[in-house]
PDB file of C-alpha atoms in Angstrom:
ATOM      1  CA  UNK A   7     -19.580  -5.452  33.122  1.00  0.00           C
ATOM      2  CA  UNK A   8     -16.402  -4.055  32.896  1.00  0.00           C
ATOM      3  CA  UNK A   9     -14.846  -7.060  30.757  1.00  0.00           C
ATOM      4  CA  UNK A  10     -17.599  -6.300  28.324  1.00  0.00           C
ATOM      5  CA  UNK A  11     -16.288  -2.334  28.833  1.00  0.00           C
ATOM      6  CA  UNK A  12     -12.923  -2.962  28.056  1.00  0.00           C
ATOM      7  CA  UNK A  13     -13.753  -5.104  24.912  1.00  0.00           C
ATOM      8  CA  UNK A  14     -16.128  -2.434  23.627  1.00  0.00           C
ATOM      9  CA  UNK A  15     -13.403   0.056  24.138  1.00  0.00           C
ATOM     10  CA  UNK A  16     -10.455  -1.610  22.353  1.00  0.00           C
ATOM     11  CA  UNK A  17     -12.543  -2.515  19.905  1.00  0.00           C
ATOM     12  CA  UNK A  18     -13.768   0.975  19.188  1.00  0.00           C
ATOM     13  CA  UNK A  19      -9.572   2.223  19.141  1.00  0.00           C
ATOM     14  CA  UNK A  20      -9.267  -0.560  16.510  1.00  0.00           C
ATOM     15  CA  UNK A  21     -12.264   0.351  14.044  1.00  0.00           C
ATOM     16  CA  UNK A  22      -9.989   4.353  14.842  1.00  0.00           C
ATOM     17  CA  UNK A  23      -7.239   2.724  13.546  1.00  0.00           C
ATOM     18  CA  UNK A  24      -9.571   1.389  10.854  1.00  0.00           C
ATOM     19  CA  UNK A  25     -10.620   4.543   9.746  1.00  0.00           C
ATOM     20  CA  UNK A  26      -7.192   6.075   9.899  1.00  0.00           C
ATOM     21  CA  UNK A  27      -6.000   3.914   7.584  1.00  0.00           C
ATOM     22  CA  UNK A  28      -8.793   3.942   5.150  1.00  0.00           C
ATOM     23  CA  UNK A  29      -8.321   7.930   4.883  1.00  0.00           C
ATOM     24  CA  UNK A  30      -4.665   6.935   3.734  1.00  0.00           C
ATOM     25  CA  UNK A  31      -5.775   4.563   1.513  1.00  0.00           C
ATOM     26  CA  UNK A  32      -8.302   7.420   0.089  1.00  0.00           C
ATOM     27  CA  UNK A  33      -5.267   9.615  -0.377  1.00  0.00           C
ATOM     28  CA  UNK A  34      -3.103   7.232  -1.878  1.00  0.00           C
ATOM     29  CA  UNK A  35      -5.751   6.359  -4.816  1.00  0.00           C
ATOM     30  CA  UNK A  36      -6.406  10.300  -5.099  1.00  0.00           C
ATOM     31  CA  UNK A  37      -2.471  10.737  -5.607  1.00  0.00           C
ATOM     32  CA  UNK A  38      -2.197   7.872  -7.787  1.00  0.00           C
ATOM     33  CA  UNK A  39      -4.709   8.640 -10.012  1.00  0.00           C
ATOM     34  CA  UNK A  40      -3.464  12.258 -11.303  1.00  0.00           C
ATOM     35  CA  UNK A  41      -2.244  11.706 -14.598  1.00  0.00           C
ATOM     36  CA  UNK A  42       1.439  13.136 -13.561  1.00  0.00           C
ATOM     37  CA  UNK A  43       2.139  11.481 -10.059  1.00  0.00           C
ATOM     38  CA  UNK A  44       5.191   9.635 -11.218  1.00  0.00           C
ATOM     39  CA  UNK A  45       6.660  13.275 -12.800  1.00  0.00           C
ATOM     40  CA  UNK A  46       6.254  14.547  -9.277  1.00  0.00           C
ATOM     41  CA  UNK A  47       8.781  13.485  -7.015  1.00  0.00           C
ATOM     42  CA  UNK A  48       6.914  14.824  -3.968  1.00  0.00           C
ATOM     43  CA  UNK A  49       4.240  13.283  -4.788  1.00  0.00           C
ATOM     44  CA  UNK A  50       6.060   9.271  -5.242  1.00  0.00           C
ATOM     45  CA  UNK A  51       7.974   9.876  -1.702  1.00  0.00           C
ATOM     46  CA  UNK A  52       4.225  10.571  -0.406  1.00  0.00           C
ATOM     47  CA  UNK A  53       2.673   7.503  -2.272  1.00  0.00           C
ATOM     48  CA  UNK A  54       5.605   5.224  -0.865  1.00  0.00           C
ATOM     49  CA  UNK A  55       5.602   7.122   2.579  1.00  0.00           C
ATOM     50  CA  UNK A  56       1.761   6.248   2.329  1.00  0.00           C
ATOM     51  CA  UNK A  57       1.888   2.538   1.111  1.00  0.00           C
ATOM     52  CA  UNK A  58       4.477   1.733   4.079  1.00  0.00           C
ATOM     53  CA  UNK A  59       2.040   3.489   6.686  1.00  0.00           C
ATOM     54  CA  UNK A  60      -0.728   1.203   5.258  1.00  0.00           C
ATOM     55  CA  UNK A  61       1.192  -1.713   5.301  1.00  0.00           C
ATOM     56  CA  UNK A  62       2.523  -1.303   8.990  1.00  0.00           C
ATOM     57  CA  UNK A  63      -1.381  -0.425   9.778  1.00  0.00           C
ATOM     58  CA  UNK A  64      -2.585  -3.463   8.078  1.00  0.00           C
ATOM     59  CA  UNK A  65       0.083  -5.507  10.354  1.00  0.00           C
ATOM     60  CA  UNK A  66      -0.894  -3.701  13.786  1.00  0.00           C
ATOM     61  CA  UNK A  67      -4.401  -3.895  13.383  1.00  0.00           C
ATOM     62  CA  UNK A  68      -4.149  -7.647  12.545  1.00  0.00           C
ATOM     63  CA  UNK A  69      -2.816  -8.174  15.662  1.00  0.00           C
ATOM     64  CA  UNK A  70      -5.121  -6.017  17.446  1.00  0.00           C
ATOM     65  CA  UNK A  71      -8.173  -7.865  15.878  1.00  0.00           C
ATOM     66  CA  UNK A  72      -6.379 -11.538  16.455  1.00  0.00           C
ATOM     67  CA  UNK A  73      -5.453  -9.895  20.488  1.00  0.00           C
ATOM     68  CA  UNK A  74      -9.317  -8.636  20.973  1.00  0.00           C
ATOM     69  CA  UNK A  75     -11.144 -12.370  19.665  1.00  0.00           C
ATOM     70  CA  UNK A  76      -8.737 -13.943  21.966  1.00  0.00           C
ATOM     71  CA  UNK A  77      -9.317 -11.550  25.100  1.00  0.00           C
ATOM     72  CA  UNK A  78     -12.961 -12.522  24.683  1.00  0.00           C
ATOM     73  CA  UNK A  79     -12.848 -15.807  23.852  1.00  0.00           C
ATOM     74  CA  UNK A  80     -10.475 -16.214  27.286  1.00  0.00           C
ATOM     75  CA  UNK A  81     -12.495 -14.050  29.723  1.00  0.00           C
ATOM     76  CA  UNK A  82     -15.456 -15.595  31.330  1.00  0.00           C
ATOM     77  CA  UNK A  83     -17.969 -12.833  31.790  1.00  0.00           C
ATOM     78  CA  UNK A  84     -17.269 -12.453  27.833  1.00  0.00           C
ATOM     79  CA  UNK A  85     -17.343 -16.065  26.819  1.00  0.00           C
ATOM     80  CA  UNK A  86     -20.165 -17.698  29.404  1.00  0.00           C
ATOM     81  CA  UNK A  87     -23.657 -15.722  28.477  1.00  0.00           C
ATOM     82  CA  UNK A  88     -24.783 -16.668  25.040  1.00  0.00           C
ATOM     83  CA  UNK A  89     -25.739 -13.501  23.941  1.00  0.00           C
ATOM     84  CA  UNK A  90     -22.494 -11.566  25.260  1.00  0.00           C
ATOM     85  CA  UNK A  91     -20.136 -13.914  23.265  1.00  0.00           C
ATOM     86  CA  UNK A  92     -22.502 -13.374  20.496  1.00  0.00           C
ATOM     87  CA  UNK A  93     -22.060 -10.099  20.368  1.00  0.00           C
ATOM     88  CA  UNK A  94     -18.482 -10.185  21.002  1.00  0.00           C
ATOM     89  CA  UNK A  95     -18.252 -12.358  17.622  1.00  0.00           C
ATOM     90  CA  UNK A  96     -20.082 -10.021  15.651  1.00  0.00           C
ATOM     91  CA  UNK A  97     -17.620  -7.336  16.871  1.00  0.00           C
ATOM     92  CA  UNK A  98     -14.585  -9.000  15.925  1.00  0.00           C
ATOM     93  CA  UNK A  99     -16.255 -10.213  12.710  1.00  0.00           C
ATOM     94  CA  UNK A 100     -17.481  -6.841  11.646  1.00  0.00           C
ATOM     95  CA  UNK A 101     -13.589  -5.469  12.350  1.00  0.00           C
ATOM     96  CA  UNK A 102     -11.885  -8.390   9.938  1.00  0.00           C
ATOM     97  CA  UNK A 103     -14.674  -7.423   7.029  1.00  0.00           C
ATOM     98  CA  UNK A 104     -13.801  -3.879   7.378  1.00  0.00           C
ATOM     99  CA  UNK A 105     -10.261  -4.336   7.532  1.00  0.00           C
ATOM    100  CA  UNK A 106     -10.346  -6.652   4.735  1.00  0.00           C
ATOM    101  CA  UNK A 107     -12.251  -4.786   2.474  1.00  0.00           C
ATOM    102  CA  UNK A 108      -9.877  -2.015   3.008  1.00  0.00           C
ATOM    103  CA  UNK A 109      -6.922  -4.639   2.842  1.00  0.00           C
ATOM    104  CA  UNK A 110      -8.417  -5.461  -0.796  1.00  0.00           C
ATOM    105  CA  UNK A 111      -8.947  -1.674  -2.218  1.00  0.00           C
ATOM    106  CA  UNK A 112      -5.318  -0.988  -0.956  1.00  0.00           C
ATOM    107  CA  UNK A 113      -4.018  -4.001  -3.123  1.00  0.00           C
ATOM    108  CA  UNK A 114      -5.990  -2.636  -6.281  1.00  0.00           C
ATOM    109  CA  UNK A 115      -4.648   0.630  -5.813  1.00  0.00           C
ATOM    110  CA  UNK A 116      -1.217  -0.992  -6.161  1.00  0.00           C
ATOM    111  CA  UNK A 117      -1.616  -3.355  -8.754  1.00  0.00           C
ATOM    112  CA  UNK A 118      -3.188   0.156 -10.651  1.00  0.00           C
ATOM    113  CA  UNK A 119      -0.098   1.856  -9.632  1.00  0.00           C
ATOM    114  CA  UNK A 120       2.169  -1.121 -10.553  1.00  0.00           C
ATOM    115  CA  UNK A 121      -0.107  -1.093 -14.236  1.00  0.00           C
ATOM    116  CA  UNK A 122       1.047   2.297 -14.292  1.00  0.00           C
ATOM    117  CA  UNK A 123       4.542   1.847 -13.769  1.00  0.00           C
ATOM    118  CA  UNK A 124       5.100  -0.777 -16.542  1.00  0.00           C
ATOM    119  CA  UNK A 125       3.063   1.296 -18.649  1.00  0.00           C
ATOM    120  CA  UNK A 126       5.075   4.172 -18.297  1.00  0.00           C
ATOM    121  CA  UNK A 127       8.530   2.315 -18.230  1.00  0.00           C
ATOM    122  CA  UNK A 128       7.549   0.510 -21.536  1.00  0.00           C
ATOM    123  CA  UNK A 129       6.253   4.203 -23.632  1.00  0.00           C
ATOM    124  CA  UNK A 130      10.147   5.299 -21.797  1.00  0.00           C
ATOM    125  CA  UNK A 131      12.015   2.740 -23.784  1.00  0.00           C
ATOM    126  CA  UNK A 132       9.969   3.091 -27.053  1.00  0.00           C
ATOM    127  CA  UNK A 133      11.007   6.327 -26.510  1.00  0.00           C
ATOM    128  CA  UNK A 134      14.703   6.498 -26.091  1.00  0.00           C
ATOM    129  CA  UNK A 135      14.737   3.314 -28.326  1.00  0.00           C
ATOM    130  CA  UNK A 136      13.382   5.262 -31.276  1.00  0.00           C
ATOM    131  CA  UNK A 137      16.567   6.788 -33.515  1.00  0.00           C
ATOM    132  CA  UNK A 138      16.382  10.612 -33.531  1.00  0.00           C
ATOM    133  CA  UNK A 139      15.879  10.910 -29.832  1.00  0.00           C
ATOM    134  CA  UNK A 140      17.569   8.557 -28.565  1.00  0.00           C
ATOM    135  CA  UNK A 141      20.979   9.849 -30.289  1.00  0.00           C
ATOM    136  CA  UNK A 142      19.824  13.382 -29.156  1.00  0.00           C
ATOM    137  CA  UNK A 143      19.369  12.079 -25.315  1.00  0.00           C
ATOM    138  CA  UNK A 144      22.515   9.940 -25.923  1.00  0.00           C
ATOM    139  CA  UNK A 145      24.136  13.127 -26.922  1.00  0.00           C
ATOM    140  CA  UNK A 146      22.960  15.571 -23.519  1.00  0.00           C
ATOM    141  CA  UNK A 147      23.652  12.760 -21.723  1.00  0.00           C
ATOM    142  CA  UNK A 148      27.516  12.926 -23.083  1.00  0.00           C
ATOM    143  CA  UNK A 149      27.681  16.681 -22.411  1.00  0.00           C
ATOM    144  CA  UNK A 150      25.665  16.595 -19.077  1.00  0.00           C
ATOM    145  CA  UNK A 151      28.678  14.384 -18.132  1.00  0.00           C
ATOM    146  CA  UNK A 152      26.142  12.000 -17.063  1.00  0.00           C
ATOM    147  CA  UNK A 153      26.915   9.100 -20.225  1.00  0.00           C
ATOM    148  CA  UNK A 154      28.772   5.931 -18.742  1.00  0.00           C
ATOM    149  CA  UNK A 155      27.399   3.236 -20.759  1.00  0.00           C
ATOM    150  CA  UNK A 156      24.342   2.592 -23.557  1.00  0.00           C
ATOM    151  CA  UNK A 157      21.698   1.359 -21.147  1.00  0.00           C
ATOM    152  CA  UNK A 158      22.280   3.233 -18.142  1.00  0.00           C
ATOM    153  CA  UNK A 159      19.346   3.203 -15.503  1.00  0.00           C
ATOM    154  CA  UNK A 160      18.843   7.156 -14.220  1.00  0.00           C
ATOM    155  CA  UNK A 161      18.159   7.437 -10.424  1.00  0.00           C
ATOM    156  CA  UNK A 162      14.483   7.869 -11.247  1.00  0.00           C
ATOM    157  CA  UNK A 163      14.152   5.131 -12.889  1.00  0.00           C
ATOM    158  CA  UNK A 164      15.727   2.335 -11.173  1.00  0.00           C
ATOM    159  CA  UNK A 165      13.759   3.984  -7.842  1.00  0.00           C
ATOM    160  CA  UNK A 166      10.350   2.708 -10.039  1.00  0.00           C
ATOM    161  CA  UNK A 167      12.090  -0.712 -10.544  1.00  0.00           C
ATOM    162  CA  UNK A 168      12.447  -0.732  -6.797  1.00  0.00           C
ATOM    163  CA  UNK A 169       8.884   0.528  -6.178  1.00  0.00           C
ATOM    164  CA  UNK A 170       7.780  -1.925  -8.914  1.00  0.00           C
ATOM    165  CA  UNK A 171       9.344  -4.482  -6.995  1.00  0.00           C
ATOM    166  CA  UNK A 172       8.420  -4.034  -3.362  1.00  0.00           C
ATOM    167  CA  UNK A 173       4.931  -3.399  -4.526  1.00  0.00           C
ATOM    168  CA  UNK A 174       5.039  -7.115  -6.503  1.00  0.00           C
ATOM    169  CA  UNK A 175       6.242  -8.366  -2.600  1.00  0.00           C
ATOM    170  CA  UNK A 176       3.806  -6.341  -1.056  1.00  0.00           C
ATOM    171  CA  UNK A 177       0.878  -7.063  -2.841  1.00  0.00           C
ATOM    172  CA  UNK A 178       1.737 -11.377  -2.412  1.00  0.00           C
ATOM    173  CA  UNK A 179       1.595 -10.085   1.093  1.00  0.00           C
ATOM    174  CA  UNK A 180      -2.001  -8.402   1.296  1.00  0.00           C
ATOM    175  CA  UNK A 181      -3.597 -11.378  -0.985  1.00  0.00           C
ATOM    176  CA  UNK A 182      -2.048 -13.503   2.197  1.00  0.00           C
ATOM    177  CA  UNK A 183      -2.952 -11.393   4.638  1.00  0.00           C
ATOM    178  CA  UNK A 184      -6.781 -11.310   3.096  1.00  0.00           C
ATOM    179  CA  UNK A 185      -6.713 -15.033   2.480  1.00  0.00           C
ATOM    180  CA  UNK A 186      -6.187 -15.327   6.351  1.00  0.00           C
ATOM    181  CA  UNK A 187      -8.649 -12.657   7.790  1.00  0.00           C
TER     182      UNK A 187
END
C-alpha cells in the first residue's frame, strides 16, 4: 500500500541520517584519539564542529523516529493488519537501537575526550607550578607583553574549560536522551 510505502521510505531517510551520523562519530573518535589533537587547533574546531553536528543529529533523528512510530501507529492500513503493524514496530524499534547504540559510543568518546582534557590540564599546572619553569614562562610571559596577573588563563586554555564544560552538559544530555529511547 502506499501508507506502508511512505513508512518504508522515511524510515529508510532516517537509518541515512543514521549512518551519517555514525561516520561523524567514527571521525570524531579517530581525531580524538591521536596523541596531539588538543596541540592542533584545526583539529579541536573540527572535534567541536563535529560534536555539535552529532548532537543536532541525535535531536533531529529523535524526532524523526518519535514522528515515524506515531505516523504508523495513527494510519489505519499501518495499524489494522497484525502483521503490518508488526513490522512497522520492528522498524521503529530497530531505528531507536541503532540510534542508541550510536547515542552511547558518542558519549564515551566524550567522556574519553573530557578524561583527556583534565588529564592534560592537570600535567599543565604541575608544569607551570614547578619553580624553574614556571619563573622562566612567568618571565616570556612579561616580555611577550602578555603577563597581567599570576594565574592568568591563556585563550587556549580557558577554550578547554569551555569544551570541558559543554561536554559535562552534553553528555547529562545523551545519558537522558538514551534513558528515553
Amino acid at each position: 500500500s502506499s501508507s506502508m510505502t511512505e513508512f518504508l521510505k522515511a524510515a529508510a531517510h532516517i537509518e541515512k541520517g543514521i549512518q551519517v551520523t555514525k561516520a561523524r562519530v567514527e571521525e570524531m573518535k579517530a581525531l580524538n584519539n591521536r596523541r596531539s589533537v588538543f596541540n592542533d587547533r584545526e583539529e579541536e574546531d573540527k572535534i567541536a564542529e563535529l560534536r555539535h553536528l552529532v548532537n543536532k543529529d541525535f535531536a533531529a533523528l529523535g524526532n524523526d523516529i518519535e514522528l515515524l512510530d506515531q505516523s504508523a501507529k495513527n494510519k489505519p492500513q499501518l495499524a489494522q493488519h497484525k502483521t503490518t503493524r508488526s513490522h512497522t514496530e520492528a522498524v521503529v524499534s530497530g531505528l531507536k537501537a541503532t540510534i542508541a547504540q550510536a547515542a552511547k559510543d558518542f558519549a564515551e568518546i566524550l567522556q574519553k575526550q573530557n578524561k583527556r582534557l583534565q588529564e592534560e590540564s592537570s600535567r599543565r599546572s604541575r608544569f607551570e607550578s614547578s619553580g624553574s619553569v614556571g619563573k622562566l614562562r612567568m618571565r616570556r610571559r612579561a616580555v611577550d607583553g602578555f603577563w597581567t596577573r599570576k594565574n592568568q588563563a591563556t585563550h587556549s586554555e580557558q577554550m578547554r574549560l569551555q569544551q570541558l564544560q559543554q561536554q559535562e552538559t552534553e553528555n547529562k544530555y545523551l545519558d537522558r536522551r538514551a534513558t528515553a529511547i
